[in-house]
């Protein structure tokens, strides 16, 4: 047995003919940058998400940086984000010389805790950057309410939740990444909508922001060689757009396959008091970028070693909270204010989740976990 966290190869083999043809078409017509597939992907993604504008870029980290540049945030401005996320979220804040203010997360959803956001607001706060972690939306009702009250921008990091639906208590349903002022995603190969290299995208319903973002991703220019602002070079190349155009129509099916695997895990572990299965948030669908459970009184290292001996991969997302990362020393965080994150870092474990898991494999994985915990 060899069960990896993600299985991109089996997924590729099912769409190989179409993907290979599309890639060869791009090579054949040599429009490697800004070829037709790029614009078509932007339109198709905008339609899928029901958002006015989609701007593609080089990767998800760039997307976040470009979003903050477009909002005109200035050095010293504070941006509030979660302490429990991939480094890219907060790194992009620090890179622009803005001040990252990390706050604790909700113990059920692992997403940023709205009450903690409110406590962290100062006169210098300019934006909130919620992360829709592991495939589930943060509480966007509360976050938008807080943002309106304090006149803040909201940038959604939806790198792990593309395709998830958020249903507001006000009745509307919107796709993750289309609720705040700007949404950012990543097409890194292992993400729910992954390409075959690096890629990212930015979403907005605001025409003015759209114009700025289009300019920033392309050296700050609208008319060739006339530069209106300092920008960056961040593009999704045509080959990646062509791959994504094959995969986008399958995204809902892919997300359903992930959810079905997650249901299997939930059922298998339902009666095990040493495992706390991931809670489903009633306002959001869960697209399970990761299936992340919490262990209760279990030696995580030993369990991981045991699973490895049975050929089963597992991973810890994330072993170190951002406030404890070397890179963020010097920002003076109060180490006592991350109760939930600190606990999660010690107890979470992610099991293999991808679009290609069948019941035999899932049974082998869950039997092995339960065998160890017996
Ligand atoms: C993957 C990821 C990113 C960064 O995306 P890249 O394309 O790898 O730059 C940002 N935020 C989160 C939450 C991610 O999971």
PDB file of C-alpha atoms in Angstrom, residues 38-187:
ATOM      1  CA  UNK A  38      -6.390  33.114 -20.384  1.00  0.00           C
ATOM      2  CA  UNK A  39      -9.239  35.477 -21.240  1.00  0.00           C
ATOM      3  CA  UNK A  40     -11.661  32.581 -21.650  1.00  0.00           C
ATOM      4  CA  UNK A  41     -10.715  31.168 -18.256  1.00  0.00           C
ATOM      5  CA  UNK A  42     -11.279  34.592 -16.698  1.00  0.00           C
ATOM      6  CA  UNK A  43     -14.768  34.749 -18.201  1.00  0.00           C
ATOM      7  CA  UNK A  44     -15.636  31.168 -17.265  1.00  0.00           C
ATOM      8  CA  UNK A  45     -14.402  31.569 -13.716  1.00  0.00           C
ATOM      9  CA  UNK A  46     -16.326  34.846 -13.329  1.00  0.00           C
ATOM     10  CA  UNK A  47     -19.463  33.045 -14.475  1.00  0.00           C
ATOM     11  CA  UNK A  48     -18.886  30.077 -12.155  1.00  0.00           C
ATOM     12  CA  UNK A  49     -18.273  32.333  -9.153  1.00  0.00           C
ATOM     13  CA  UNK A  50     -20.930  34.867 -10.133  1.00  0.00           C
ATOM     14  CA  UNK A  51     -18.454  37.699  -9.702  1.00  0.00           C
ATOM     15  CA  UNK A  52     -17.971  40.668 -12.019  1.00  0.00           C
ATOM     16  CA  UNK A  53     -14.209  40.534 -12.535  1.00  0.00           C
ATOM     17  CA  UNK A  54     -11.545  37.828 -12.428  1.00  0.00           C
ATOM     18  CA  UNK A  55      -7.894  38.783 -12.922  1.00  0.00           C
ATOM     19  CA  UNK A  56      -5.432  35.911 -13.192  1.00  0.00           C
ATOM     20  CA  UNK A  57      -1.898  36.161 -11.810  1.00  0.00           C
ATOM     21  CA  UNK A  58       1.228  34.154 -11.088  1.00  0.00           C
ATOM     22  CA  UNK A  59       0.266  32.483  -7.794  1.00  0.00           C
ATOM     23  CA  UNK A  60      -1.881  32.854  -4.695  1.00  0.00           C
ATOM     24  CA  UNK A  61       0.748  34.723  -2.715  1.00  0.00           C
ATOM     25  CA  UNK A  62       1.024  37.337  -5.476  1.00  0.00           C
ATOM     26  CA  UNK A  63      -2.773  37.586  -5.540  1.00  0.00           C
ATOM     27  CA  UNK A  64      -2.820  38.628  -1.876  1.00  0.00           C
ATOM     28  CA  UNK A  65      -0.019  41.138  -2.335  1.00  0.00           C
ATOM     29  CA  UNK A  66      -1.626  42.655  -5.422  1.00  0.00           C
ATOM     30  CA  UNK A  67      -4.972  42.940  -3.622  1.00  0.00           C
ATOM     31  CA  UNK A  68      -3.400  45.006  -0.856  1.00  0.00           C
ATOM     32  CA  UNK A  69      -1.513  47.164  -3.364  1.00  0.00           C
ATOM     33  CA  UNK A  70      -4.767  47.852  -5.222  1.00  0.00           C
ATOM     34  CA  UNK A  71      -6.442  48.947  -1.997  1.00  0.00           C
ATOM     35  CA  UNK A  72      -3.681  51.517  -1.519  1.00  0.00           C
ATOM     36  CA  UNK A  73      -2.604  50.234   1.888  1.00  0.00           C
ATOM     37  CA  UNK A  74       0.410  52.114   3.227  1.00  0.00           C
ATOM     38  CA  UNK A  75       3.360  51.097   5.428  1.00  0.00           C
ATOM     39  CA  UNK A  76       2.252  50.994   9.048  1.00  0.00           C
ATOM     40  CA  UNK A  77      -1.371  50.190   8.226  1.00  0.00           C
ATOM     41  CA  UNK A  78      -2.569  47.197  10.194  1.00  0.00           C
ATOM     42  CA  UNK A  79      -4.144  44.158   8.574  1.00  0.00           C
ATOM     43  CA  UNK A  80      -5.874  41.634  10.802  1.00  0.00           C
ATOM     44  CA  UNK A  81      -5.595  37.973   9.857  1.00  0.00           C
ATOM     45  CA  UNK A  82      -5.639  34.515  11.396  1.00  0.00           C
ATOM     46  CA  UNK A  83      -2.789  33.095  13.425  1.00  0.00           C
ATOM     47  CA  UNK A  84      -3.551  29.597  12.125  1.00  0.00           C
ATOM     48  CA  UNK A  85      -2.983  29.573   8.346  1.00  0.00           C
ATOM     49  CA  UNK A  86      -0.355  29.016   5.714  1.00  0.00           C
ATOM     50  CA  UNK A  87       2.436  31.595   5.974  1.00  0.00           C
ATOM     51  CA  UNK A  88       1.629  33.178   2.576  1.00  0.00           C
ATOM     52  CA  UNK A  89      -1.391  34.994   3.990  1.00  0.00           C
ATOM     53  CA  UNK A  90       0.541  36.966   6.552  1.00  0.00           C
ATOM     54  CA  UNK A  91       3.839  37.040   4.695  1.00  0.00           C
ATOM     55  CA  UNK A  92       2.319  39.163   1.952  1.00  0.00           C
ATOM     56  CA  UNK A  93       1.162  41.696   4.561  1.00  0.00           C
ATOM     57  CA  UNK A  94       4.642  41.948   6.066  1.00  0.00           C
ATOM     58  CA  UNK A  95       6.314  42.119   2.665  1.00  0.00           C
ATOM     59  CA  UNK A  96       4.459  45.366   1.888  1.00  0.00           C
ATOM     60  CA  UNK A  97       5.647  46.794   5.228  1.00  0.00           C
ATOM     61  CA  UNK A  98       2.106  46.708   6.540  1.00  0.00           C
ATOM     62  CA  UNK A  99       1.675  45.416  10.067  1.00  0.00           C
ATOM     63  CA  UNK A 100       0.265  41.908  10.332  1.00  0.00           C
ATOM     64  CA  UNK A 101      -1.999  41.576  13.361  1.00  0.00           C
ATOM     65  CA  UNK A 102      -2.646  37.902  13.961  1.00  0.00           C
ATOM     66  CA  UNK A 103      -5.624  36.805  16.030  1.00  0.00           C
ATOM     67  CA  UNK A 104      -6.925  33.525  17.382  1.00  0.00           C
ATOM     68  CA  UNK A 105      -9.305  31.228  15.507  1.00  0.00           C
ATOM     69  CA  UNK A 106     -12.644  29.578  16.151  1.00  0.00           C
ATOM     70  CA  UNK A 107     -12.282  26.104  17.729  1.00  0.00           C
ATOM     71  CA  UNK A 108     -15.020  24.603  15.531  1.00  0.00           C
ATOM     72  CA  UNK A 109     -14.190  25.960  12.069  1.00  0.00           C
ATOM     73  CA  UNK A 110     -10.457  26.719  12.625  1.00  0.00           C
ATOM     74  CA  UNK A 111     -11.187  30.031  10.842  1.00  0.00           C
ATOM     75  CA  UNK A 112     -10.556  33.531  12.210  1.00  0.00           C
ATOM     76  CA  UNK A 113     -12.700  34.348  15.270  1.00  0.00           C
ATOM     77  CA  UNK A 114     -14.832  37.494  14.714  1.00  0.00           C
ATOM     78  CA  UNK A 115     -14.755  38.470  18.410  1.00  0.00           C
ATOM     79  CA  UNK A 116     -10.959  38.442  18.300  1.00  0.00           C
ATOM     80  CA  UNK A 117     -10.996  40.684  15.217  1.00  0.00           C
ATOM     81  CA  UNK A 118     -13.057  43.289  17.068  1.00  0.00           C
ATOM     82  CA  UNK A 119     -10.689  43.260  20.019  1.00  0.00           C
ATOM     83  CA  UNK A 120      -7.689  43.814  17.738  1.00  0.00           C
ATOM     84  CA  UNK A 121      -9.007  46.879  15.922  1.00  0.00           C
ATOM     85  CA  UNK A 122      -7.013  50.100  16.425  1.00  0.00           C
ATOM     86  CA  UNK A 123      -7.077  53.487  14.638  1.00  0.00           C
ATOM     87  CA  UNK A 124      -4.427  52.095  12.271  1.00  0.00           C
ATOM     88  CA  UNK A 125      -6.445  49.039  11.212  1.00  0.00           C
ATOM     89  CA  UNK A 126      -7.258  49.187   7.493  1.00  0.00           C
ATOM     90  CA  UNK A 127      -8.229  45.677   6.451  1.00  0.00           C
ATOM     91  CA  UNK A 128      -9.289  42.228   7.576  1.00  0.00           C
ATOM     92  CA  UNK A 129      -7.977  39.183   5.760  1.00  0.00           C
ATOM     93  CA  UNK A 130     -10.043  36.128   6.644  1.00  0.00           C
ATOM     94  CA  UNK A 131      -8.790  32.738   5.461  1.00  0.00           C
ATOM     95  CA  UNK A 132     -11.372  30.138   4.451  1.00  0.00           C
ATOM     96  CA  UNK A 133      -9.294  27.389   5.966  1.00  0.00           C
ATOM     97  CA  UNK A 134      -9.317  23.755   4.817  1.00  0.00           C
ATOM     98  CA  UNK A 135     -12.352  24.381   2.557  1.00  0.00           C
ATOM     99  CA  UNK A 136     -14.796  26.079   4.887  1.00  0.00           C
ATOM    100  CA  UNK A 137     -15.741  29.769   4.969  1.00  0.00           C
ATOM    101  CA  UNK A 138     -15.075  32.007   7.923  1.00  0.00           C
ATOM    102  CA  UNK A 139     -18.159  33.743   9.357  1.00  0.00           C
ATOM    103  CA  UNK A 140     -18.503  36.371   6.637  1.00  0.00           C
ATOM    104  CA  UNK A 141     -21.719  37.778   8.148  1.00  0.00           C
ATOM    105  CA  UNK A 142     -19.874  38.884  11.258  1.00  0.00           C
ATOM    106  CA  UNK A 143     -16.727  39.876   9.398  1.00  0.00           C
ATOM    107  CA  UNK A 144     -18.579  42.120   6.908  1.00  0.00           C
ATOM    108  CA  UNK A 145     -20.554  43.657   9.778  1.00  0.00           C
ATOM    109  CA  UNK A 146     -17.354  44.505  11.668  1.00  0.00           C
ATOM    110  CA  UNK A 147     -15.754  45.831   8.472  1.00  0.00           C
ATOM    111  CA  UNK A 148     -18.692  48.137   7.752  1.00  0.00           C
ATOM    112  CA  UNK A 149     -18.825  49.397  11.306  1.00  0.00           C
ATOM    113  CA  UNK A 150     -15.116  50.280  11.312  1.00  0.00           C
ATOM    114  CA  UNK A 151     -14.759  51.187   7.644  1.00  0.00           C
ATOM    115  CA  UNK A 152     -12.297  48.395   6.814  1.00  0.00           C
ATOM    116  CA  UNK A 153     -11.524  46.497   3.634  1.00  0.00           C
ATOM    117  CA  UNK A 154     -12.027  42.744   3.506  1.00  0.00           C
ATOM    118  CA  UNK A 155      -9.692  40.563   1.466  1.00  0.00           C
ATOM    119  CA  UNK A 156     -10.735  36.912   1.404  1.00  0.00           C
ATOM    120  CA  UNK A 157      -7.978  34.320   1.146  1.00  0.00           C
ATOM    121  CA  UNK A 158      -9.862  31.534  -0.581  1.00  0.00           C
ATOM    122  CA  UNK A 159      -6.832  29.520  -1.729  1.00  0.00           C
ATOM    123  CA  UNK A 160      -8.255  26.500   0.120  1.00  0.00           C
ATOM    124  CA  UNK A 161     -11.964  26.986  -0.513  1.00  0.00           C
ATOM    125  CA  UNK A 162     -12.631  27.597  -4.173  1.00  0.00           C
ATOM    126  CA  UNK A 163     -16.169  26.461  -4.950  1.00  0.00           C
ATOM    127  CA  UNK A 164     -17.429  26.636  -1.353  1.00  0.00           C
ATOM    128  CA  UNK A 165     -20.773  28.376  -0.823  1.00  0.00           C
ATOM    129  CA  UNK A 166     -21.451  30.757   2.044  1.00  0.00           C
ATOM    130  CA  UNK A 167     -25.089  31.216   3.016  1.00  0.00           C
ATOM    131  CA  UNK A 168     -25.744  34.385   4.958  1.00  0.00           C
ATOM    132  CA  UNK A 169     -28.258  34.641   7.794  1.00  0.00           C
ATOM    133  CA  UNK A 170     -29.759  37.349   5.550  1.00  0.00           C
ATOM    134  CA  UNK A 171     -30.718  34.671   3.042  1.00  0.00           C
ATOM    135  CA  UNK A 172     -28.261  35.075   0.158  1.00  0.00           C
ATOM    136  CA  UNK A 173     -25.707  32.479  -0.924  1.00  0.00           C
ATOM    137  CA  UNK A 174     -22.399  33.478  -2.527  1.00  0.00           C
ATOM    138  CA  UNK A 175     -19.226  31.709  -3.521  1.00  0.00           C
ATOM    139  CA  UNK A 176     -16.211  31.970  -1.227  1.00  0.00           C
ATOM    140  CA  UNK A 177     -14.038  34.861  -2.341  1.00  0.00           C
ATOM    141  CA  UNK A 178     -16.860  37.004  -3.746  1.00  0.00           C
ATOM    142  CA  UNK A 179     -18.226  38.480  -0.522  1.00  0.00           C
ATOM    143  CA  UNK A 180     -15.515  40.913   0.589  1.00  0.00           C
ATOM    144  CA  UNK A 181     -13.961  43.705  -1.485  1.00  0.00           C
ATOM    145  CA  UNK A 182     -11.419  41.369  -3.063  1.00  0.00           C
ATOM    146  CA  UNK A 183     -11.004  37.591  -3.116  1.00  0.00           C
ATOM    147  CA  UNK A 184      -7.726  35.785  -3.787  1.00  0.00           C
ATOM    148  CA  UNK A 185      -7.089  32.199  -4.763  1.00  0.00           C
ATOM    149  CA  UNK A 186      -4.285  29.853  -5.764  1.00  0.00           C
ATOM    150  CA  UNK A 187      -4.114  27.243  -8.509  1.00  0.00           C
TER     151      UNK A 187
END
